[in-house]
Short mmCIF file of C-alpha atoms in Angstrom, two decimals:
data_model
loop_
_atom_site.label_atom_id
_atom_site.label_comp_id
_atom_site.label_asym_id
_atom_site.label_seq_id
_atom_site.Cartn_x
_atom_site.Cartn_y
_atom_site.Cartn_z
CA PHE R 1 -66.61 9.38 26.32
CA PHE R 2 -64.80 11.02 29.40
CA THR R 3 -65.53 14.57 30.88
CA PHE R 4 -63.12 15.49 33.92
CA TRP R 5 -61.87 19.00 35.37
CA LEU R 6 -58.06 19.61 36.03
CA ALA R 7 -56.80 22.69 37.49
CA LEU R 8 -52.97 23.69 37.53
CA LYS R 9 -50.95 26.32 38.80
CA ASN R 10 -47.75 27.07 37.75
CA SER R 11 -46.96 30.66 38.71
CA PRO R 12 -48.65 33.67 39.70
CA SER R 13 -47.98 35.60 36.63
CA SER R 14 -49.11 32.86 33.98
CA GLY R 15 -52.37 30.49 34.05
CA LEU R 16 -53.46 28.44 31.31
CA SER R 17 -55.06 31.23 29.71
CA TRP R 18 -53.37 33.94 27.44
CA SER R 19 -53.55 37.13 29.56
CA ASN R 20 -52.28 40.92 28.95
CA THR R 21 -49.64 40.01 31.56
CA VAL R 22 -48.29 36.96 29.87
CA ASN R 23 -48.96 37.84 26.55
CA ALA R 24 -48.14 34.37 24.86
CA GLN R 25 -49.14 30.92 25.30
CA THR R 26 -49.11 27.45 23.47
CA VAL R 27 -51.98 25.02 23.68
CA GLU R 28 -51.50 21.45 22.28
CA CYS R 29 -53.07 18.05 22.00
CA TRP R 30 -53.52 14.79 20.11
CA PHE R 31 -57.04 13.71 19.53
CA LYS R 32 -59.06 10.96 17.66
CA MET R 33 -62.84 10.91 17.05
CA SER R 34 -64.45 7.55 17.25
CA ILE R 35 -68.23 8.41 16.85
CA PRO R 36 -70.57 4.74 16.90
CA SER R 37 -72.40 4.30 13.71
CA GLY R 38 -75.87 6.01 14.00
CA THR R 39 -74.62 8.32 16.28
CA SER R 40 -76.64 11.83 15.52
CA ILE R 41 -74.41 14.98 16.85
CA SER R 42 -76.51 17.86 17.21
CA ASP R 43 -74.26 20.42 19.09
CA HIS R 44 -70.40 20.97 19.58
CA MET R 45 -68.09 18.61 20.73
CA THR R 46 -65.41 20.05 22.88
CA ILE R 47 -61.91 18.71 22.42
CA LEU R 48 -60.30 21.48 25.07
CA VAL R 49 -61.48 25.02 26.33
CA ASN R 50 -60.38 27.17 29.06
CA ARG R 51 -63.53 28.19 30.84
CA ARG R 52 -66.34 25.62 32.56
CA THR R 53 -69.34 27.29 31.37
CA GLY R 54 -70.93 29.62 29.00
CA THR R 55 -71.91 29.58 25.08
CA GLU R 56 -70.20 30.09 21.64
CA ASN R 57 -70.08 34.02 22.33
CA ASP R 58 -68.55 34.10 25.71
CA LEU R 59 -64.87 34.95 26.31
CA SER R 60 -62.50 32.43 25.77
CA ALA R 61 -58.68 32.26 25.21
CA TYR R 62 -58.94 28.85 23.13
CA TRP R 63 -61.81 26.16 22.36
CA ILE R 64 -61.00 23.53 19.88
CA ARG R 65 -64.14 21.88 18.84
CA PHE R 66 -65.77 19.48 16.59
CA ASN R 67 -68.41 21.35 14.79
CA PRO R 68 -71.18 19.05 13.71
CA TRP R 69 -72.74 21.22 10.70
CA SER R 70 -69.29 22.59 9.06
CA GLY R 71 -68.18 18.61 9.70
CA ASN R 72 -64.54 20.07 11.03
CA VAL R 73 -62.68 20.31 13.96
CA GLU R 74 -62.23 24.70 14.66
CA TYR R 75 -60.14 26.61 16.99
CA VAL R 76 -62.33 29.26 18.46
CA THR R 77 -61.45 32.51 20.36
CA ARG R 78 -63.15 35.19 21.66
CA GLY R 79 -61.72 38.68 23.15
CA ALA R 80 -63.71 41.39 24.54
CA SER R 81 -64.49 43.06 21.40
CA ILE R 82 -63.43 40.35 18.59
CA GLY R 83 -63.55 36.81 17.87
CA TYR R 84 -62.30 34.50 15.39
CA THR R 85 -63.41 31.19 14.36
CA ASN R 86 -60.99 29.02 12.35
CA LYS R 87 -60.68 25.39 10.69
CA LEU R 88 -58.09 23.31 11.79
CA VAL R 89 -59.10 19.78 10.48
CA GLU R 90 -61.33 19.74 7.73
CA ARG R 91 -63.78 16.44 7.90
CA PRO R 92 -61.60 14.51 9.97
CA TYR R 93 -61.10 10.84 9.31
CA LEU R 94 -62.54 8.62 12.26
CA ASP R 95 -59.77 6.75 14.55
CA ARG R 96 -57.04 8.69 13.33
CA TRP R 97 -54.84 10.86 15.61
CA TYR R 98 -54.62 14.56 14.79
CA HIS R 99 -52.08 16.84 16.82
CA VAL R 100 -53.30 20.32 16.91
CA ALA R 101 -51.42 23.40 18.19
CA GLU R 102 -52.19 27.02 19.00
CA VAL R 103 -49.24 29.75 19.71
CA PHE R 104 -50.14 33.33 20.54
CA ASN R 105 -47.53 35.64 20.65
CA ALA R 106 -47.96 39.32 21.05
CA GLY R 107 -50.77 39.44 19.25
CA LYS R 108 -50.01 36.93 16.57
CA MET R 109 -51.67 33.86 16.72
CA ASP R 110 -50.31 30.50 14.12
CA LEU R 111 -52.77 27.29 14.33
CA TYR R 112 -50.53 24.17 13.25
CA VAL R 113 -52.06 20.37 12.53
CA ASN R 114 -49.57 17.65 12.94
CA GLY R 115 -46.45 19.80 12.61
CA GLU R 116 -48.08 21.77 9.44
CA GLY R 117 -49.02 25.65 9.87
CA VAL R 118 -52.86 26.02 9.02
CA LEU R 119 -52.84 30.07 9.75
CA SER R 120 -50.70 32.83 10.63
CA GLN R 121 -52.67 35.76 11.64
CA ALA R 122 -51.63 38.98 13.34
CA PRO R 123 -52.68 41.20 15.10
CA ILE R 124 -55.46 40.03 17.34
CA PRO R 125 -56.62 42.70 19.77
CA LEU R 126 -58.34 40.07 22.18
CA GLY R 127 -57.90 42.14 24.82
CA VAL R 128 -58.41 41.20 28.53
CA LEU R 129 -60.28 38.12 28.80
CA PRO R 130 -62.17 38.24 32.19
CA GLY R 131 -64.32 35.71 31.79
CA ALA R 132 -61.88 32.66 31.20
CA ASP R 133 -60.67 31.06 33.86
CA PRO R 134 -56.85 31.23 33.88
CA TRP R 135 -56.13 28.65 35.84
CA LYS R 136 -58.58 25.83 34.59
CA PHE R 137 -59.70 23.91 31.52
CA GLN R 138 -61.65 21.04 30.37
CA LEU R 139 -61.13 18.06 27.85
CA GLY R 140 -63.82 16.46 26.17
CA ALA R 141 -66.53 18.05 28.39
CA VAL R 142 -70.35 18.56 28.27
CA SER R 143 -70.92 22.29 28.66
CA PRO R 144 -74.40 23.25 30.53
CA ASN R 145 -75.78 24.70 27.09
CA GLY R 146 -75.68 20.63 26.13
CA GLU R 147 -72.53 20.21 23.88
CA TRP R 148 -71.62 16.55 23.36
CA GLY R 149 -68.56 15.27 25.40
CA PHE R 150 -65.80 13.93 23.18
CA LEU R 151 -66.40 10.81 21.33
CA GLY R 152 -62.97 9.43 21.11
CA LYS R 153 -59.63 10.28 22.69
CA ILE R 154 -57.69 13.42 23.73
CA ASP R 155 -54.21 12.61 24.75
CA GLU R 156 -50.68 14.61 25.74
CA VAL R 157 -52.30 17.98 26.37
CA ALA R 158 -49.65 20.47 27.06
CA ILE R 159 -50.40 24.16 27.93
CA TYR R 160 -47.35 26.88 28.26
CA GLY R 161 -47.63 30.41 29.24
CA THR R 162 -45.18 30.96 26.70
CA ALA R 163 -44.70 30.83 22.94
CA LEU R 164 -42.96 27.91 21.55
CA THR R 165 -41.70 27.93 18.26
CA ALA R 166 -42.34 25.57 15.13
#
């Protein structure tokens, strides 16, 4: 697996996280899991997240991860007073590419897998996300609380400060 940090700046009014100012974002990527036989995964495997540190209960605009207890790929978002965990891919096949996307626009969240809508939720009162760094994100990260680096490949990550249409 690999772990690296990438910081991008696109404009002072928008970053790589949702904010009250922008009030819209699109996050998407391709991934495929390749877990060697006999590997026991004991914590979440991060695919993409908009912070560097913290736990599941800390604020984040988006966290796409593999949950070893459910066997599903999930989308997690946590605001100041509310949070959501939603299934994106139920028990993904190994060595199969999946495209996942989250579109957040004026309180409405839409999730897509391979171009098909899997959830439309509105409104989501995330509020301000002061714990999420609006300029940074991680791919395949190993977090300080011991989460696994992603076992597989991640490709074509795109983060927009606007809501794309289906």
